[in-house]
GROMACS .gro file of C-alpha atoms in nm:
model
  235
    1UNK     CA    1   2.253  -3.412   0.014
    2UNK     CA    2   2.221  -3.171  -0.246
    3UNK     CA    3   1.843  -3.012  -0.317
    4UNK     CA    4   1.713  -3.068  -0.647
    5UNK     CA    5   1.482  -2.867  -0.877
    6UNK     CA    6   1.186  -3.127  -0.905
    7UNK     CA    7   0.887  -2.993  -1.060
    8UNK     CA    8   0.730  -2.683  -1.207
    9UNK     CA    9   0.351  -2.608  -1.233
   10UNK     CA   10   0.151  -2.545  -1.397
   11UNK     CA   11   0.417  -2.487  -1.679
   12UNK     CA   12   0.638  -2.273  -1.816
   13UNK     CA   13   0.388  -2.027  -1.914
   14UNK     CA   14   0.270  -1.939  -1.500
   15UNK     CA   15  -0.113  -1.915  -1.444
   16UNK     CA   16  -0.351  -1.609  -1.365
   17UNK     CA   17  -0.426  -1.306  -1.606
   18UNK     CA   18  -0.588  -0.958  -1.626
   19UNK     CA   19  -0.903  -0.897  -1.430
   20UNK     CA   20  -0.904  -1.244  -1.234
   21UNK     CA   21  -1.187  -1.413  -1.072
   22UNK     CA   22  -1.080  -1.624  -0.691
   23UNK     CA   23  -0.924  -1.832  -0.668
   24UNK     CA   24  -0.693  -1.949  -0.990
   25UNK     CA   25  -0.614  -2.274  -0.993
   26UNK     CA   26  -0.355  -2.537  -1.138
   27UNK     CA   27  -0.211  -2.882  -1.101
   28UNK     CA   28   0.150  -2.954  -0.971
   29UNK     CA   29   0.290  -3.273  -0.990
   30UNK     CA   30   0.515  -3.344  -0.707
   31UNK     CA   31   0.776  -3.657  -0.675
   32UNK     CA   32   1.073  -3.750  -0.466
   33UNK     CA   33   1.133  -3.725  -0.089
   34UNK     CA   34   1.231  -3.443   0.128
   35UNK     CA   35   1.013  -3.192  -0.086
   36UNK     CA   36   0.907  -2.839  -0.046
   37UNK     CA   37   0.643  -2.645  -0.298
   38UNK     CA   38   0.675  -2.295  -0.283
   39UNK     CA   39   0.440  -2.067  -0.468
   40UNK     CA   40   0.493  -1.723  -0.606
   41UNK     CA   41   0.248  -1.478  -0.671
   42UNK     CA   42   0.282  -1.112  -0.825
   43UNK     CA   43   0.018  -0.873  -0.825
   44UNK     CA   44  -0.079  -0.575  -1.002
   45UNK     CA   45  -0.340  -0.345  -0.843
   46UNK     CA   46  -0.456  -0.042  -1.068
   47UNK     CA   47  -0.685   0.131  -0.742
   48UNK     CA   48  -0.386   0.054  -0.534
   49UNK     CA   49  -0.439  -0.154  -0.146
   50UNK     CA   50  -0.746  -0.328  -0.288
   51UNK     CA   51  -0.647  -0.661  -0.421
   52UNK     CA   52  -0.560  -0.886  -0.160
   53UNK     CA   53  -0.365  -1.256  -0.178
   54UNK     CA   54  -0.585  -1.401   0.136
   55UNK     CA   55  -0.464  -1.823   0.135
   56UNK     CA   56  -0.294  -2.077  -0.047
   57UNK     CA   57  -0.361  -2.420  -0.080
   58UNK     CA   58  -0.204  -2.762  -0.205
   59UNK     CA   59  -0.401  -3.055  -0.188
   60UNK     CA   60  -0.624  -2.879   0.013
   61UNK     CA   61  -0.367  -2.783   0.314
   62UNK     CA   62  -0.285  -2.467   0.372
   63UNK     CA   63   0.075  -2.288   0.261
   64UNK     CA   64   0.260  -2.051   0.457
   65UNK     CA   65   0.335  -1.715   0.350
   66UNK     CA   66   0.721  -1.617   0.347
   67UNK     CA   67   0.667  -1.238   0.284
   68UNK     CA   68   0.547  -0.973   0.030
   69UNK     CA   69   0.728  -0.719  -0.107
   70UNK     CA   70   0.578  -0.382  -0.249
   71UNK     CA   71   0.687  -0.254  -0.612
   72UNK     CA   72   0.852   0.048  -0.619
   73UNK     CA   73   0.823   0.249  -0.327
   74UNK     CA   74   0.538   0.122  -0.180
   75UNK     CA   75   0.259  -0.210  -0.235
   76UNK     CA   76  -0.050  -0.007  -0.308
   77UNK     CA   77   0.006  -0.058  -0.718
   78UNK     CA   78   0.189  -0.384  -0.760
   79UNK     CA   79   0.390  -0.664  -0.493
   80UNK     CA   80   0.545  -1.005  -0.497
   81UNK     CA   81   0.454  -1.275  -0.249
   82UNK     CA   82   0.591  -1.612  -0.146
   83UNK     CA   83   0.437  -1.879   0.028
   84UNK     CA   84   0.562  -2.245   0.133
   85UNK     CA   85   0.474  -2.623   0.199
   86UNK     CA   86   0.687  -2.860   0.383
   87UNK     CA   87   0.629  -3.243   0.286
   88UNK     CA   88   0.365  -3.163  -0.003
   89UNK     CA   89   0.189  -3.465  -0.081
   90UNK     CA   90   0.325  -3.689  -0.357
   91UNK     CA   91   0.141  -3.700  -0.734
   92UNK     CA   92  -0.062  -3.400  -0.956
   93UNK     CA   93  -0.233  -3.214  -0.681
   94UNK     CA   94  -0.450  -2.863  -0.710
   95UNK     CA   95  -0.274  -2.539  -0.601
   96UNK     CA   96  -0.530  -2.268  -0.525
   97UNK     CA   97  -0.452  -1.930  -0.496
   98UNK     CA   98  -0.760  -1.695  -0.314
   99UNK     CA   99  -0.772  -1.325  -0.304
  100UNK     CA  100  -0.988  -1.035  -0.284
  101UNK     CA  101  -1.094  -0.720  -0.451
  102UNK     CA  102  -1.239  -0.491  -0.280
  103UNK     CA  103  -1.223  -0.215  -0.567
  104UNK     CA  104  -1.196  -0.453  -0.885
  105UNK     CA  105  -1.039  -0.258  -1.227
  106UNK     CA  106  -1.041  -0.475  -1.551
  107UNK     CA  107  -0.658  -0.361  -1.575
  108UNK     CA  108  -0.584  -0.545  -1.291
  109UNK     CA  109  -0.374  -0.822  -1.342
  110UNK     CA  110  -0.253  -1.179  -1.127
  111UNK     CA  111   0.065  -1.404  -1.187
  112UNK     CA  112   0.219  -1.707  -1.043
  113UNK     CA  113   0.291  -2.014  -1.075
  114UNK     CA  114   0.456  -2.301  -0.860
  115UNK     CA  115   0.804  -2.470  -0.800
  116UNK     CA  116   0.892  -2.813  -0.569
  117UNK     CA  117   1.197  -2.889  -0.484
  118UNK     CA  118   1.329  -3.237  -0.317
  119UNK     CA  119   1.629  -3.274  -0.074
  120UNK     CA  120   1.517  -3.032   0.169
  121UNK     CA  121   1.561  -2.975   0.519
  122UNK     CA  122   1.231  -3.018   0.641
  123UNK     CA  123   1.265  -2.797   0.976
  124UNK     CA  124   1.415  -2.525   0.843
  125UNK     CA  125   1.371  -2.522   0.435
  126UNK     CA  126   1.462  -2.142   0.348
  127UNK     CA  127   1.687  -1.905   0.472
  128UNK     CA  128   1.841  -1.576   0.460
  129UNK     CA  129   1.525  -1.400   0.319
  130UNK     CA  130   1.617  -1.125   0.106
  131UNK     CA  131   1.396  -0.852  -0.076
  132UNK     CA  132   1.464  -0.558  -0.317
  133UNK     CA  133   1.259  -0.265  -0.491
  134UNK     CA  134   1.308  -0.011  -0.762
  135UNK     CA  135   1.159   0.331  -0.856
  136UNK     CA  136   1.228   0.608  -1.016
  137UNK     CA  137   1.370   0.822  -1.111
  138UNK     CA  138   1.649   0.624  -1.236
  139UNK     CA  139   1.432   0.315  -1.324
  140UNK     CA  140   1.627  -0.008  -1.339
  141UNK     CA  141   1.602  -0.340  -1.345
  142UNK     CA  142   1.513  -0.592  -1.073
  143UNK     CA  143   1.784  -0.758  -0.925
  144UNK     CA  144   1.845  -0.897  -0.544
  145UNK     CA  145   2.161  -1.057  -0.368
  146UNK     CA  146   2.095  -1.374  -0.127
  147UNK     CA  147   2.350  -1.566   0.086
  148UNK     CA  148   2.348  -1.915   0.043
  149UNK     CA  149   2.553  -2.219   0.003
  150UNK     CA  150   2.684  -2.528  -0.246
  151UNK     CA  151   2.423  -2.787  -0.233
  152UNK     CA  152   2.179  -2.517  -0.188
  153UNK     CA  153   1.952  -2.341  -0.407
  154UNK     CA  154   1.828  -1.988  -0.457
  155UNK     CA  155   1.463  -1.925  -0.551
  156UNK     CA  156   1.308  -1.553  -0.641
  157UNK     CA  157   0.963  -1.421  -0.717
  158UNK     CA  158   0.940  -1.069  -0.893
  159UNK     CA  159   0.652  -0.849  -0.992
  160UNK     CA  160   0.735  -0.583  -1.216
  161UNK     CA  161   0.549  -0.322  -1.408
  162UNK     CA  162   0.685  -0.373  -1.729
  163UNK     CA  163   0.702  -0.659  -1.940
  164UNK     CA  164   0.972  -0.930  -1.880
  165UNK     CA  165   1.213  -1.036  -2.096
  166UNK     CA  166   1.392  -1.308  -1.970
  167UNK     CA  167   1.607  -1.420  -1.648
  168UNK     CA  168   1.968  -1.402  -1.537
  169UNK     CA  169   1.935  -1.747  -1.388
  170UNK     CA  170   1.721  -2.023  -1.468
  171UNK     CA  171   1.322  -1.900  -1.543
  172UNK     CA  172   1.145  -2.188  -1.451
  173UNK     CA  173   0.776  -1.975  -1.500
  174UNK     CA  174   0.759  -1.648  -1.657
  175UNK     CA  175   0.408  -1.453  -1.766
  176UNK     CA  176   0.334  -1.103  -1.895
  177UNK     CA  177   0.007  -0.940  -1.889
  178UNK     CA  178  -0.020  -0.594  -1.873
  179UNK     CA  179   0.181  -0.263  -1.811
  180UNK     CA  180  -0.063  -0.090  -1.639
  181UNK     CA  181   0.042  -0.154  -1.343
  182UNK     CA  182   0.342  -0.215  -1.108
  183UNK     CA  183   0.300  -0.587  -1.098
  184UNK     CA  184   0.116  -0.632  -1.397
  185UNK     CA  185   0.384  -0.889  -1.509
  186UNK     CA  186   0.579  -1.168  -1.274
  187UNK     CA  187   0.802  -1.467  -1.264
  188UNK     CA  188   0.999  -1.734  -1.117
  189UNK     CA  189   1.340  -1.835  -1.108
  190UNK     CA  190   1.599  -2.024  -0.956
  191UNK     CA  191   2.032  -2.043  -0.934
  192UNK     CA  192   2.266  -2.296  -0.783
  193UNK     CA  193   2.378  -2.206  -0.430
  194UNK     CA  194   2.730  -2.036  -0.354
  195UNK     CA  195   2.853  -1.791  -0.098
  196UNK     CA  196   2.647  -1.540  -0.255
  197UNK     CA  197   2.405  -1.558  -0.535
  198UNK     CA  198   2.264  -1.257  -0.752
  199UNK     CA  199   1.915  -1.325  -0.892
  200UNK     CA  200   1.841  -1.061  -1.187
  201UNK     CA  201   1.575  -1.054  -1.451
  202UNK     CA  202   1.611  -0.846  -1.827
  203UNK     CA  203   1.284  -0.587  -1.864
  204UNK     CA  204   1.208  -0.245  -1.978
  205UNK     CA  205   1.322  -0.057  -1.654
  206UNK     CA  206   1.001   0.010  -1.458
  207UNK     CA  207   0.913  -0.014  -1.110
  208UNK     CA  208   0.979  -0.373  -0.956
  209UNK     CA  209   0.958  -0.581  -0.614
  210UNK     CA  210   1.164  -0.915  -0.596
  211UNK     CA  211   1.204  -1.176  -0.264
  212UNK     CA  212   1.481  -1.420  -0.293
  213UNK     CA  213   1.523  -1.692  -0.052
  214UNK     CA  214   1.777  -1.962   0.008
  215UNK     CA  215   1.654  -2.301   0.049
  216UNK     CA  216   1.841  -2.525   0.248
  217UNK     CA  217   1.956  -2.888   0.144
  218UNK     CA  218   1.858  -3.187   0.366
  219UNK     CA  219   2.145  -3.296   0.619
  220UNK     CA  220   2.338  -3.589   0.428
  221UNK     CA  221   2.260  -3.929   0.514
  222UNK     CA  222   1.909  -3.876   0.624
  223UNK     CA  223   1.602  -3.893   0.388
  224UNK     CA  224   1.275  -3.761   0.544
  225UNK     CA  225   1.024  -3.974   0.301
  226UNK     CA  226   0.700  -3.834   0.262
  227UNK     CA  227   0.513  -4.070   0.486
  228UNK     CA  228   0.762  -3.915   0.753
  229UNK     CA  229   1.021  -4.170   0.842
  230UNK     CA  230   1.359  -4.163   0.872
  231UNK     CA  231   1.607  -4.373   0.714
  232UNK     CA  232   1.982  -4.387   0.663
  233UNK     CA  233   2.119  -4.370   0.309
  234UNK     CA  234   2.461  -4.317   0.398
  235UNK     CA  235   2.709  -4.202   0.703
   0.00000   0.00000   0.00000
């Protein structure tokens, strides 16, 4: 069983802006069997350590969170987080991301968005967690390696403090909103599995934190359906 890119949310376009209020909100439409939602969240902190992701939600239940990973050389002005959900229920559902701001700044600035993906193993969904920063000087570009497999796919989150231009895989949500910060602008996107996959994005070189992750195909001939049963669909 290969896993299959299923559903985006709440588009394209990624949710969250400059000076947010908790939580932002959006709905993701989820279908198939064997699914996962992960949602990825870049922030961009102008006081630095003040603006806090604090929970996820889908449907109301809670998402796990994967890891963070700080802009530059630290988190204190900008990071990229990932959190997960095995066996998200089934239909348009409301993702909720909360946070706090202990120090709020109109310049700073919130982006994610949400990606579900069916064929999953549902014990062990990701793998082979991999994160990456850049400073200066030399700026560059983000860009992080993660091992994975054919069947699998690879699935990033970056924050980055300048504006960002466009993928070297497949952007599935993409959304710029400021530069005055190091996470002021963030996005998602995802590559077909091999031995080893490089996940890159195109921006004005500026200071950047990116988490890839490899998630992990169901076992063939079992599907997990969402009610939880197993059946056989093949040897």
């Amino acid at each position: 069983m290969d896993v299959i890119f299923d559903a985006v949310g709440p588009s394209s376009a990624g949710a969250g802006g400059a000076d947010p209020t908790s939580p932002v909100t959006w709905s993701h439409t989820c279908t198939g069997s064997n699914l996962v939602l992960f949602v990825g969240i870049s922030v961009g902190d102008r006081n630095g350590n003040q603006f806090t992701v604090t929970g996820v939600t889908y449907n109301g239940v809670a998402l796990t969170n994967i890891t963070s990973k700080g802009s530059g050389p630290d988190s204190t002005n900008g990071y990229a987080t990932l959190w997960y959900l095995v066996n998200p229920a089934t239909g348009a559902n409301t993702v909720s991301v909360s946070f706090t701001r202990s120090n709020p700044e109109i310049r700073d600035a919130i982006e994610c968005g949400s990606v579900s993906f069916s064929g999953v193993d549902q014990t062990t969904p990701y793998q082979n967690t991999a994160t990456a920063a850049g400073a200066g000087p030399p700026l560059s570009a983000p860009t992080v390696n993660v091992t994975s497999a054919t069947g699998n796919i690879v699935l990033d989150v970056v924050a980055n403090g300048s504006g960002i231009t466009s993928s070297g895989q497949t952007n599935r949500w993409l959304k710029n909103v400021n530069t005055n910060t190091a996470g002021g602008n963030g996005a998602q996107s995802t590559a077909a599995g091999a031995g080893s996959v490089t996940m890159s994005y195109v921006t004005t070189n500026d200071w950047w934190g990116i988490i890839g992750v490899d998630v992990k195909a169901a076992a063939a001939g079992l599907d997990f359906t969402h009610t939880g049963a197993i059946s056989a669909t093949g040897t």
